[in-house]
Structures are given as C-alpha cells and as structure tokens.
CSV table of C-alpha atoms in Angstrom, one decimal:
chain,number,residue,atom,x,y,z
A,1,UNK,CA,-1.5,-2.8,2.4
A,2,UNK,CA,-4.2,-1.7,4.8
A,3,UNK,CA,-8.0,-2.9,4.0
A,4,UNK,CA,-9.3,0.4,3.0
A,5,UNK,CA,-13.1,1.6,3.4
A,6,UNK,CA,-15.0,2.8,0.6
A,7,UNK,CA,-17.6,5.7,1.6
A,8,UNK,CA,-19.5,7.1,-1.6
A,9,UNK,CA,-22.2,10.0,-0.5
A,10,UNK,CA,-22.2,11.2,-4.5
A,11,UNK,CA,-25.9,9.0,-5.0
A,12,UNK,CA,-27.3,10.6,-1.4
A,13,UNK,CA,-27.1,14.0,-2.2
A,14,UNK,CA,-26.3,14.9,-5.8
A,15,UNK,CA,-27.3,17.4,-8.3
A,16,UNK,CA,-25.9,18.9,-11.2
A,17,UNK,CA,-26.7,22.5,-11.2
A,18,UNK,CA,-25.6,22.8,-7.5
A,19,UNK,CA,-22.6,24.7,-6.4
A,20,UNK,CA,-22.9,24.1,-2.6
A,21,UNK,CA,-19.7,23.6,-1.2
A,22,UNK,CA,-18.4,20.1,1.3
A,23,UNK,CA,-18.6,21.6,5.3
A,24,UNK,CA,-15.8,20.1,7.1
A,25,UNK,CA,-16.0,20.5,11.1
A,26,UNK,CA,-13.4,19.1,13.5
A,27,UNK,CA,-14.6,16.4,16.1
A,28,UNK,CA,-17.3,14.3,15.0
A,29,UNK,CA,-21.0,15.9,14.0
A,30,UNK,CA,-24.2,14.2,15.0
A,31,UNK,CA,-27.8,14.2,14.3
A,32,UNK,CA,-29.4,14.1,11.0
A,33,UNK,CA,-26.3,15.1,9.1
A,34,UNK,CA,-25.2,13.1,6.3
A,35,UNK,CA,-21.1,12.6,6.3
A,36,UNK,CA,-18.2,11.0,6.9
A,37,UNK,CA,-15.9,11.0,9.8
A,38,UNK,CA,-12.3,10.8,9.4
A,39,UNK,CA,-8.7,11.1,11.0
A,40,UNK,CA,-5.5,12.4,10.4
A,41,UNK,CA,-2.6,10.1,11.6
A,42,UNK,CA,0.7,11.0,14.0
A,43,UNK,CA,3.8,9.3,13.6
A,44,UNK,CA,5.2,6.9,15.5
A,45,UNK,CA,8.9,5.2,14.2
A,46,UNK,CA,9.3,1.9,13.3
A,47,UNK,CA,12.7,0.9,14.2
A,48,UNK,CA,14.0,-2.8,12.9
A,49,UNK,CA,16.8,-4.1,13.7
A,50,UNK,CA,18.5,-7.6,12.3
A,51,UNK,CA,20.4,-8.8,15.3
A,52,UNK,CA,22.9,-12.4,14.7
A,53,UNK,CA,23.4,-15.4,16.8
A,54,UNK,CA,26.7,-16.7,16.4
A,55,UNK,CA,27.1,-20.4,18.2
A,56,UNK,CA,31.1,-22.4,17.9
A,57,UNK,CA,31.0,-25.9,18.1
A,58,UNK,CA,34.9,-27.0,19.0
A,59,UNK,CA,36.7,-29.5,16.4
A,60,UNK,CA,36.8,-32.9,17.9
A,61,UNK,CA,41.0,-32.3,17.0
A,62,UNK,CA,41.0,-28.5,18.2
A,63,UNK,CA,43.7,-29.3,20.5
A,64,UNK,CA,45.6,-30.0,17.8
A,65,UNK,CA,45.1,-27.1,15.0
A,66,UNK,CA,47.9,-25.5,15.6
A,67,UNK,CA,50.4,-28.6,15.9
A,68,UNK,CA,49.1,-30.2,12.6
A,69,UNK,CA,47.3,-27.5,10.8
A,70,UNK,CA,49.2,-24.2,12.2
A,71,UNK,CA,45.7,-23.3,13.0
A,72,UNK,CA,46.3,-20.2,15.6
A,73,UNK,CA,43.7,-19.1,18.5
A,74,UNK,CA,41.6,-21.8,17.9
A,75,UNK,CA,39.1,-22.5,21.1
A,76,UNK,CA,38.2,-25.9,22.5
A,77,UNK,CA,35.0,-24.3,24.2
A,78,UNK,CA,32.0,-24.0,22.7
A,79,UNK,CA,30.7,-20.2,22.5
A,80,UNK,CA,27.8,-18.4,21.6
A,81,UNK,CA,27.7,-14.4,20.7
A,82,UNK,CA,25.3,-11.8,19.0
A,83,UNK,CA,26.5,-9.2,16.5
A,84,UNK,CA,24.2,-6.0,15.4
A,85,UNK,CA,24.0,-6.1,11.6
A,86,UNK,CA,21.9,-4.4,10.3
A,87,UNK,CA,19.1,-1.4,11.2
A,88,UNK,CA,16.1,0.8,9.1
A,89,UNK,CA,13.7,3.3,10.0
A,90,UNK,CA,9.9,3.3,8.8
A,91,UNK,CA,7.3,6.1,9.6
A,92,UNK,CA,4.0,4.6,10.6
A,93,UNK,CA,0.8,6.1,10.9
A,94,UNK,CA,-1.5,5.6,14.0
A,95,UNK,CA,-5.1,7.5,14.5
A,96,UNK,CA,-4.3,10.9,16.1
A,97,UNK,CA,-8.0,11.1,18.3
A,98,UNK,CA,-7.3,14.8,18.8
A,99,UNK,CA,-7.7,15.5,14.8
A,100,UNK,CA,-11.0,13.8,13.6
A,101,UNK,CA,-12.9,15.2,11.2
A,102,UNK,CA,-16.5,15.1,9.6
A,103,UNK,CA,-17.3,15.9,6.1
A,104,UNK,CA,-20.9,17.2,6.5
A,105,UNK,CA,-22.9,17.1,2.9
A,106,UNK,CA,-24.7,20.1,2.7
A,107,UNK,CA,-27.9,19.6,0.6
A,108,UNK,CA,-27.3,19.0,-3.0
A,109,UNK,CA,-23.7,19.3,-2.6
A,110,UNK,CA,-21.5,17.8,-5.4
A,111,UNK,CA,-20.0,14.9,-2.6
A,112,UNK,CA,-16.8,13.4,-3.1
A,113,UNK,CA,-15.9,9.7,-3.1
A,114,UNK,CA,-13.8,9.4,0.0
A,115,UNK,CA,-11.3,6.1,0.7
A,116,UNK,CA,-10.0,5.3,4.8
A,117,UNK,CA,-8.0,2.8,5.8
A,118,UNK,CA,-9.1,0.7,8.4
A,119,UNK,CA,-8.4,2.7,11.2
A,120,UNK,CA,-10.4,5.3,9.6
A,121,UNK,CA,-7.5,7.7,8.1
A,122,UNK,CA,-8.1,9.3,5.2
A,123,UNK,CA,-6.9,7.9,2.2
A,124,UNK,CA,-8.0,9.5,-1.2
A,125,UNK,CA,-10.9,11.7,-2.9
A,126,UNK,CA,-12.7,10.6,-5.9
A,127,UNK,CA,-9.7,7.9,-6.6
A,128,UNK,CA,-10.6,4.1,-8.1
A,129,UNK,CA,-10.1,1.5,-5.2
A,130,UNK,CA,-6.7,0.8,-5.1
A,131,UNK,CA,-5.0,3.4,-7.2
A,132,UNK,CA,-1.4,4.9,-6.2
A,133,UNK,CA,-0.8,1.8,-3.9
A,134,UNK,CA,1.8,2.5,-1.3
A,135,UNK,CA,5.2,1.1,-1.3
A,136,UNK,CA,6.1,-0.9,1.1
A,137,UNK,CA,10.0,-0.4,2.5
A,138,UNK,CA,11.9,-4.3,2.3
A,139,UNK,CA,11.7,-5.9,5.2
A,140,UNK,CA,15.0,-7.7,6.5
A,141,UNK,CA,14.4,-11.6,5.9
A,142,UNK,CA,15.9,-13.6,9.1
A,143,UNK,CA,18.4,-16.5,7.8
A,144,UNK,CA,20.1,-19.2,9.2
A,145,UNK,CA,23.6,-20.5,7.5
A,146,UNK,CA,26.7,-22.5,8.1
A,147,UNK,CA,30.1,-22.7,7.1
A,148,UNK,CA,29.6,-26.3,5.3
A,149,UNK,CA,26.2,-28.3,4.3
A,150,UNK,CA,25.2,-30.7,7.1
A,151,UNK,CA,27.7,-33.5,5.8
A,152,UNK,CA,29.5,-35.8,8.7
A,153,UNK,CA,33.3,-35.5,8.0
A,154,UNK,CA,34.0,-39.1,9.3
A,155,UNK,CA,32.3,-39.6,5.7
A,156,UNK,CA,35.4,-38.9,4.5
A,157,UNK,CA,37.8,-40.5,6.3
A,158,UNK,CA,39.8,-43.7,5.5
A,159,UNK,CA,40.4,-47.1,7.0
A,160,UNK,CA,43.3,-46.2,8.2
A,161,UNK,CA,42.5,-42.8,9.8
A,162,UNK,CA,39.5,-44.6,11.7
A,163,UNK,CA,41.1,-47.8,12.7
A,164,UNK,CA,44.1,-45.5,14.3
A,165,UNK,CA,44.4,-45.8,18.2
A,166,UNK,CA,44.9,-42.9,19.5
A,167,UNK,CA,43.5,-39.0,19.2
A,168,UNK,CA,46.6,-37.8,18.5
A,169,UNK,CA,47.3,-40.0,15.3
A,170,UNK,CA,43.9,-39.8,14.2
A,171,UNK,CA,44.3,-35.6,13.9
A,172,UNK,CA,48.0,-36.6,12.4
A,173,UNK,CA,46.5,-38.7,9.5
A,174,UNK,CA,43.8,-36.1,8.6
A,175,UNK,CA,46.2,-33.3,8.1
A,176,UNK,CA,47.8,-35.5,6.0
A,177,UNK,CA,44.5,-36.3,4.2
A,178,UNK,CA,43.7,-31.8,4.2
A,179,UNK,CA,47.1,-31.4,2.8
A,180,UNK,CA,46.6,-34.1,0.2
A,181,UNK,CA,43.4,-32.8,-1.0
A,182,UNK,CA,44.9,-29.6,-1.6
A,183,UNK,CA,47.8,-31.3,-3.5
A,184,UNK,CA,45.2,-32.5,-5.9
A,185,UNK,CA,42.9,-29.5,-6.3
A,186,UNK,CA,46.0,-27.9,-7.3
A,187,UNK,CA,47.0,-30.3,-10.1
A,188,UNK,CA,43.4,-30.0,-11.8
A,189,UNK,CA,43.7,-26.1,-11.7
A,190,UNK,CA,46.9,-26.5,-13.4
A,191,UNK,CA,46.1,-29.5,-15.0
A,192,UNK,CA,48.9,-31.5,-14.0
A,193,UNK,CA,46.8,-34.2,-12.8
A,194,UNK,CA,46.9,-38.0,-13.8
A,195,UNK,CA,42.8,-38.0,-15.0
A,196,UNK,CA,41.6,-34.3,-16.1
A,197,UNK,CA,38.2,-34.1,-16.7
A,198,UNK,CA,37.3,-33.7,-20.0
A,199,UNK,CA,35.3,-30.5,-19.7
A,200,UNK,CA,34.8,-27.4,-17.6
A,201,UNK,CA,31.4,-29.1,-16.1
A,202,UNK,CA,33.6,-32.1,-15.1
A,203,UNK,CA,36.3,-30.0,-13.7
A,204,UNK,CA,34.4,-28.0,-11.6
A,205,UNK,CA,32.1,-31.0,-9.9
A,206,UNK,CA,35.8,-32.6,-8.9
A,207,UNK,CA,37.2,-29.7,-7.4
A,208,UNK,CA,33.5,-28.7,-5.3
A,209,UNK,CA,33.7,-32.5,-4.0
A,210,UNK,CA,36.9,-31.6,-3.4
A,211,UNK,CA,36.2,-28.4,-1.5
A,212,UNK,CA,33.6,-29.8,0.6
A,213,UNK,CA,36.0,-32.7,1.7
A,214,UNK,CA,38.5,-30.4,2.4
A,215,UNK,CA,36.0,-27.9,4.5
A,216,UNK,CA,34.7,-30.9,6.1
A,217,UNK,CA,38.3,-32.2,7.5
A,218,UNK,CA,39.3,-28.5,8.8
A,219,UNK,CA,36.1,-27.8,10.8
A,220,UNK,CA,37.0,-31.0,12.7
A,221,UNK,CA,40.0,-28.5,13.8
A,222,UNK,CA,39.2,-25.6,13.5
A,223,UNK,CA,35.3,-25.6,15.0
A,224,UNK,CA,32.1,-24.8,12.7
A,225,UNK,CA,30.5,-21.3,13.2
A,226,UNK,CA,26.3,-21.3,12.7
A,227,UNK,CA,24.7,-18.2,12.4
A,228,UNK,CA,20.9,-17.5,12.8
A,229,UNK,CA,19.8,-14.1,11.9
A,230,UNK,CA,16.7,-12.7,13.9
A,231,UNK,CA,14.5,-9.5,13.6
A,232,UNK,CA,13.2,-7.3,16.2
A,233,UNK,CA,11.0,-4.7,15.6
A,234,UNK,CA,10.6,-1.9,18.3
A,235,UNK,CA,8.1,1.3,18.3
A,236,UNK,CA,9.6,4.9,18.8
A,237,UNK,CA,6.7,7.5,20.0
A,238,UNK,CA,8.7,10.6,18.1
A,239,UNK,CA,9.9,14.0,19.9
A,240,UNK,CA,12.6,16.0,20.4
A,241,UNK,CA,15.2,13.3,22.5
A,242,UNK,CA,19.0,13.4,23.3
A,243,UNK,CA,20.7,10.3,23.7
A,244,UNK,CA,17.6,8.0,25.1
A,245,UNK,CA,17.4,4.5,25.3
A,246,UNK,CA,16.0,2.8,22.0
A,247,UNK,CA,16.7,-0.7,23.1
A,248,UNK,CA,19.4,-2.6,24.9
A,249,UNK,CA,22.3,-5.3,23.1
A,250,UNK,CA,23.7,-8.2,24.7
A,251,UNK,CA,26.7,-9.5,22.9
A,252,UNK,CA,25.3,-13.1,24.9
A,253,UNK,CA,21.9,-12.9,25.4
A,254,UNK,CA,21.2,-10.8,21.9
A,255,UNK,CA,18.3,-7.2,22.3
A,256,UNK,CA,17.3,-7.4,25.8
A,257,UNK,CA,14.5,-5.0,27.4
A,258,UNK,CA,15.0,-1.7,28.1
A,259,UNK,CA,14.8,-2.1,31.7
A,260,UNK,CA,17.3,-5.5,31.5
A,261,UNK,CA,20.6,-4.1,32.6
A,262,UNK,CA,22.2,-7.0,31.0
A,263,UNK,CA,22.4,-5.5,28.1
A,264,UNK,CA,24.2,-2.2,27.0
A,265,UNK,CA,22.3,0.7,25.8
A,266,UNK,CA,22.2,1.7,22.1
A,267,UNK,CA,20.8,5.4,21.8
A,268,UNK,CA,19.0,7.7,19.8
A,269,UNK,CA,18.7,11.0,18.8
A,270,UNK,CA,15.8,12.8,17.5
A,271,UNK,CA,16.4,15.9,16.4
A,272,UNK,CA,13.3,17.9,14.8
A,273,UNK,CA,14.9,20.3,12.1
A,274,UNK,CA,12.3,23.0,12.1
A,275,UNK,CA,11.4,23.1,8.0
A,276,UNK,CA,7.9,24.2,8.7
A,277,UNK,CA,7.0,27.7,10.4
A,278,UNK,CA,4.8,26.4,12.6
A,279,UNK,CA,2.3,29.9,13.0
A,280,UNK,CA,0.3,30.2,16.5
A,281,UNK,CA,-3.2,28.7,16.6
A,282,UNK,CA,-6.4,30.6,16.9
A,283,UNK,CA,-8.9,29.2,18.9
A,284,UNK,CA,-11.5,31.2,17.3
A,285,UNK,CA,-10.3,30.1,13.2
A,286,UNK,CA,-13.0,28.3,11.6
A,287,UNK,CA,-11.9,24.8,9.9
A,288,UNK,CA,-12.4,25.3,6.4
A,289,UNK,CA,-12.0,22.3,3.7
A,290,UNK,CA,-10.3,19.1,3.9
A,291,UNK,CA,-7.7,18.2,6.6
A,292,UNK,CA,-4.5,17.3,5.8
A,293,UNK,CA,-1.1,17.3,7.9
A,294,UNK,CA,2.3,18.8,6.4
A,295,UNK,CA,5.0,17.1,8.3
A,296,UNK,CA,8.1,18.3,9.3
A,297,UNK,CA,11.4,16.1,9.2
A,298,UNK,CA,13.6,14.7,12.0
A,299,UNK,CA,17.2,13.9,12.3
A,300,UNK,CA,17.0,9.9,13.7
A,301,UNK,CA,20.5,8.6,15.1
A,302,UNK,CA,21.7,5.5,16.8
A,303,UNK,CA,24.7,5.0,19.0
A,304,UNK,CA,25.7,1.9,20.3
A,305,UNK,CA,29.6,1.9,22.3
A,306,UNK,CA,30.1,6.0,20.6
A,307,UNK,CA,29.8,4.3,17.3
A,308,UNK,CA,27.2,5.6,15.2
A,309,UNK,CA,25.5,2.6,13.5
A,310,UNK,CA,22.7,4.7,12.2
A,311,UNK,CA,21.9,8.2,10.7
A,312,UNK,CA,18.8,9.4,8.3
A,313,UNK,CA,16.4,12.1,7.5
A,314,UNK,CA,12.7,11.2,8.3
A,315,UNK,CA,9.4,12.8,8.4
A,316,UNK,CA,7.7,13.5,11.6
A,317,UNK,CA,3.8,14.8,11.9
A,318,UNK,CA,4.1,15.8,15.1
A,319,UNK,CA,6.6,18.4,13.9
A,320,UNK,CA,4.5,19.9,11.5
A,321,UNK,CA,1.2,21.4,10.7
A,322,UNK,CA,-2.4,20.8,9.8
A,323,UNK,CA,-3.4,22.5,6.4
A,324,UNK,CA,-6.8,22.1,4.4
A,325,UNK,CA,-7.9,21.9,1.0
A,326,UNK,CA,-10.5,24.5,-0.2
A,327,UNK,CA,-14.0,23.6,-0.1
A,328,UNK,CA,-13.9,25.5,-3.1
A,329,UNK,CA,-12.3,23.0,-4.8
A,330,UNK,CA,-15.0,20.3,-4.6
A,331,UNK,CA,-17.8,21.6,-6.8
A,332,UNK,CA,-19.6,20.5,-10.3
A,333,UNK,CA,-17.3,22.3,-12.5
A,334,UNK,CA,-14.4,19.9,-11.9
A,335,UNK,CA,-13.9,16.6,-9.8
A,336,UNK,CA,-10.7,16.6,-7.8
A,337,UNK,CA,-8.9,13.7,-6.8
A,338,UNK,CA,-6.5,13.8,-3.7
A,339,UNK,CA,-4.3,11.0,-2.6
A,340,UNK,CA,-2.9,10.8,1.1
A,341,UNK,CA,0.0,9.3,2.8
A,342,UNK,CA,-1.6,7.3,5.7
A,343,UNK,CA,1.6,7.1,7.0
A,344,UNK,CA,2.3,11.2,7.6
A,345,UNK,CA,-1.0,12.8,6.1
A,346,UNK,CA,0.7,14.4,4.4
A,347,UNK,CA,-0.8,15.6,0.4
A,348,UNK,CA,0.9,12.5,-2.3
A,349,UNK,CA,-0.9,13.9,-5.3
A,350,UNK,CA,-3.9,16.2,-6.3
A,351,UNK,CA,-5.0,16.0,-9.8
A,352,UNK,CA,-7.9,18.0,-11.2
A,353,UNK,CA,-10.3,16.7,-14.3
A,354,UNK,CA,-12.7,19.2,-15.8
A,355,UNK,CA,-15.9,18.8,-17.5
C-alpha cells in the first residue's frame, strides 16, 4: 500500500451556517488561496511474467540407461533451457501532469477531508486513514526445486557395486540394486514381505526411504533436472497497438531486451473497446466539482510462436473520460465520503451521511 497524505482544511475555514460551495480549478492556483492540489492518474500496464530455468546434469551411467534400465533418449550432455510459465496483467497508476487539480476553499466553506497517495493522487473525501484498503493482485513467488533432496546416491551403494572395476559393471550392479528396491516396495504394498511394519506410520517411512533410494540410483542414469523459477516485471505505456513487441524469449538465454535479437518476439495486442462515448471537449467549459476519471477497458493479448499465452479484459484511463463530482455535494447538510481507485481514478464508492 502506498503512504498516503492526510490534508484536513475542515479547522482553517469552517462554519456551520455556511453553504459556500468547494471551487475546484484545473492546474495549480497560487496566491493567498487556501487548498489542496491534486492529480488524477493514467495507466500504464504492469506486465509479469514467471519465466523457468531448466539445467540437466548427465548420470554418471547415462551411457548405459538404455542397456540396463531401457531408459530411451537419454543425453550425456549437460543442457540448460528456459520455458514461459506463467503471465498476469496489473493496471498501475502514475501522476498524469496534464490533469492536476486545486481544491480552492472559499471562505467559510464546509472543507472536506481529502487523502493522496504519495505521488499526490487523490485518494478519498472525508474517509478515516486507511479505510477501503486496496487489494493487492498475488504476486508470482520465484522457486527453485529438484527432482530428489540433495542426497549423494553413492550413499547408497554396496561394497560390491563400489569395489567393481569397471564403469560398465558398476551401472550393471545398480540396476540390479533399482530393480531390487522395486521388488521390495512391491512386497510391503502387498504385504508379502518377510518384516511388515506394524503400522501405517511404519509402512510409509519404509517405502519413502525406499523411494528416495530408488530416485537416487535412476538419476545416476537418467540425469537430474533443476529448475529455478524467476520473475520479470516489464511496464506497458497503454494505446491502441497491433502485434508490438512486449518483450523478447530465449529458450537459452531466458527474456532478453527488446532490442536483443537473440531472443524471439512475444507480442501484444491492445485493443481499446470503446464502452465510453467519449463527447468533444470544450475549451471554454468551466471545471466544476471534483475530478475524477471513468476509464474505458482494453483487450490485452500476448502471442508468442502464434500461440496465444495470454488474453484479458483490463481498464485503461487513457481510453476514457474525466467526470466531476458536484460541488453541490459538499455542503453542511450532509458530509460525503468518496473513495478513489489510485490505480484508474476511477469512483470505488460514494456514501453520503446526513445530519
């Protein structure tokens, strides 16, 4: 959550049997006036993406995987490879300089209690700090995982598998060890063997000991696979765009920059829907009341190879319009509290509470 500025003008310029009305004028007001500037925010898009580092490490018997194991395809090179996994969207507000506003308290005007963030965009009217707190979207946590613990498989092996004098032998005797292991996690499960445990607890310690020998012994064959999971975040500037270049992917070197022809291009699509009539300005209207945005909404897709890998429905200010609350509103009869999306500007809630 954004630190948020408190601004109360209520104990300046106050009285009860006024019915002066709050003067809102665009750009920021100078002088002797008492007020408060603020801003509306644009949108920019907030585009994360969970990209995976795939590294093989060759069994030390790889050679052989196939012979003793019937292990097919399996490499004796080491490799490293990125995968795209996973991608979301967030709208984030950034100070639009060409709407800032100052709320100009006329004298004895009934002034409201006004919250910014702070960059200086509005946040609520005559709220308590803190109330109607924003929720944040999850953010994808970055992981790394194996195929096994970090255990040494040699742990595992016998005399005779380590005192054997050749590679070839040594791979023989642990596929005989893999297949005996398997033998005996068979007979607990049907509990055919010579000492069951006496309880489920027992049971399933022996055949996860089990397990991880057997694991252990086929990764010295088949190769171990470690994956680390990383996170880039890139910022989108929204409009109307056909098949642009978000970022570029490199199934070797992971997201590359845009410019890094190494990489191949994964696109997007913005796509600005039109739900708000967007009427032609005035230069001559008069601002009247409180500023706040109504934004439109956006078609966002990704494209990586003509696959689609992403596809949603977001709002966009910058396809909307600027609307304002009547100064009518704010007077003694009633106190009305307004809560903003910082993100958009875009009205969350008004609520009205009467004397």
């Amino acid at each position: 959550m954004k630190k948020k500025n408190i601004v109360l003008l209520s104990a300046l310029l106050f009285s009860v049997s006024a019915i002066a009305q709050t003067e809102v004028t665009a750009g920021v007001t100078r002088g002797k006036d008492y007020g408060v500037t603020y801003v509306l925010p644009k949108t920019e898009i907030e585009l994360t993406v969970q990209a995976t580092k795939h590294t093989y490490t060759p069994g030390e018997f790889s050679k052989y995987a196939e012979r003793y194991l019937r292990l097919n395809n399996v490499s004796s090179e080491p490799e490293t490879y990125w995968t795209l996994d996973k991608m979301q969207t967030e709208v984030i507000g950034v100070p639009d300089k060409e709407n800032v506003y100052f709320v100009k308290m006329k004298d004895k005007t009934v002034a409201p209690l006004i919250e910014l963030s702070k960059d200086g965009i509005v946040y609520s009217i005559n709220m308590p700090l803190g109330s109607g707190q924003r929720k944040t979207t999850p953010t994808i946590q970055p992981k790394v995982t194996g195929n096994t613990p970090n255990v040494n498989p040699r742990d595992f092996l016998t005399e005779e598998i380590l005192m054997s004098n050749s590679t070839a032998k040594m791979a023989e005797l642990v596929a005989k060890e893999i297949y005996s292991i398997r033998e005996s996690k068979n007979a607990l499960l049907r509990g055919e063997a010579d000492n069951m445990p006496k309880d489920g607890a027992q049971l399933k310690l022996m055949l996860d000991n089990l397990t991880l020998q057997e694991r252990a012994m086929t990764e010295m064959f088949a190769g171990k696979v470690s994956t680390e999971e990383k996170i880039y975040t890139i910022r989108i500037v929204p409009k109307e765009m056909k098949h642009e270049v978000a970022f570029r992917f490199s199934k070797k070197l992971g997201i590359v920059a845009n410019n890094d022809l190494a990489g191949e291009p994964v696109y997007i699509t913005i796509a600005d829907l039109k739900s708000i009539n967007i009427p032609e300005t005035d230069p001559k209207k008069q601002v009247d009341g409180i500023a706040y945005n109504v934004p439109g909404r956006a078609r966002v897709t990704l494209d990586y190879h003509n696959e689609e890998l992403y596809n949603a429905e977001i709002p966009i200010t910058q396809f909307g319009v600027v609307e304002y609350l009547a100064p009518v509103l704010f007077n003694k009869n009633s106190v009305i509290k307004v809560l903003f999306d910082t993100n958009t500007g875009a009205l969350v809630k008004v609520d009205r509470d009467g004397n």
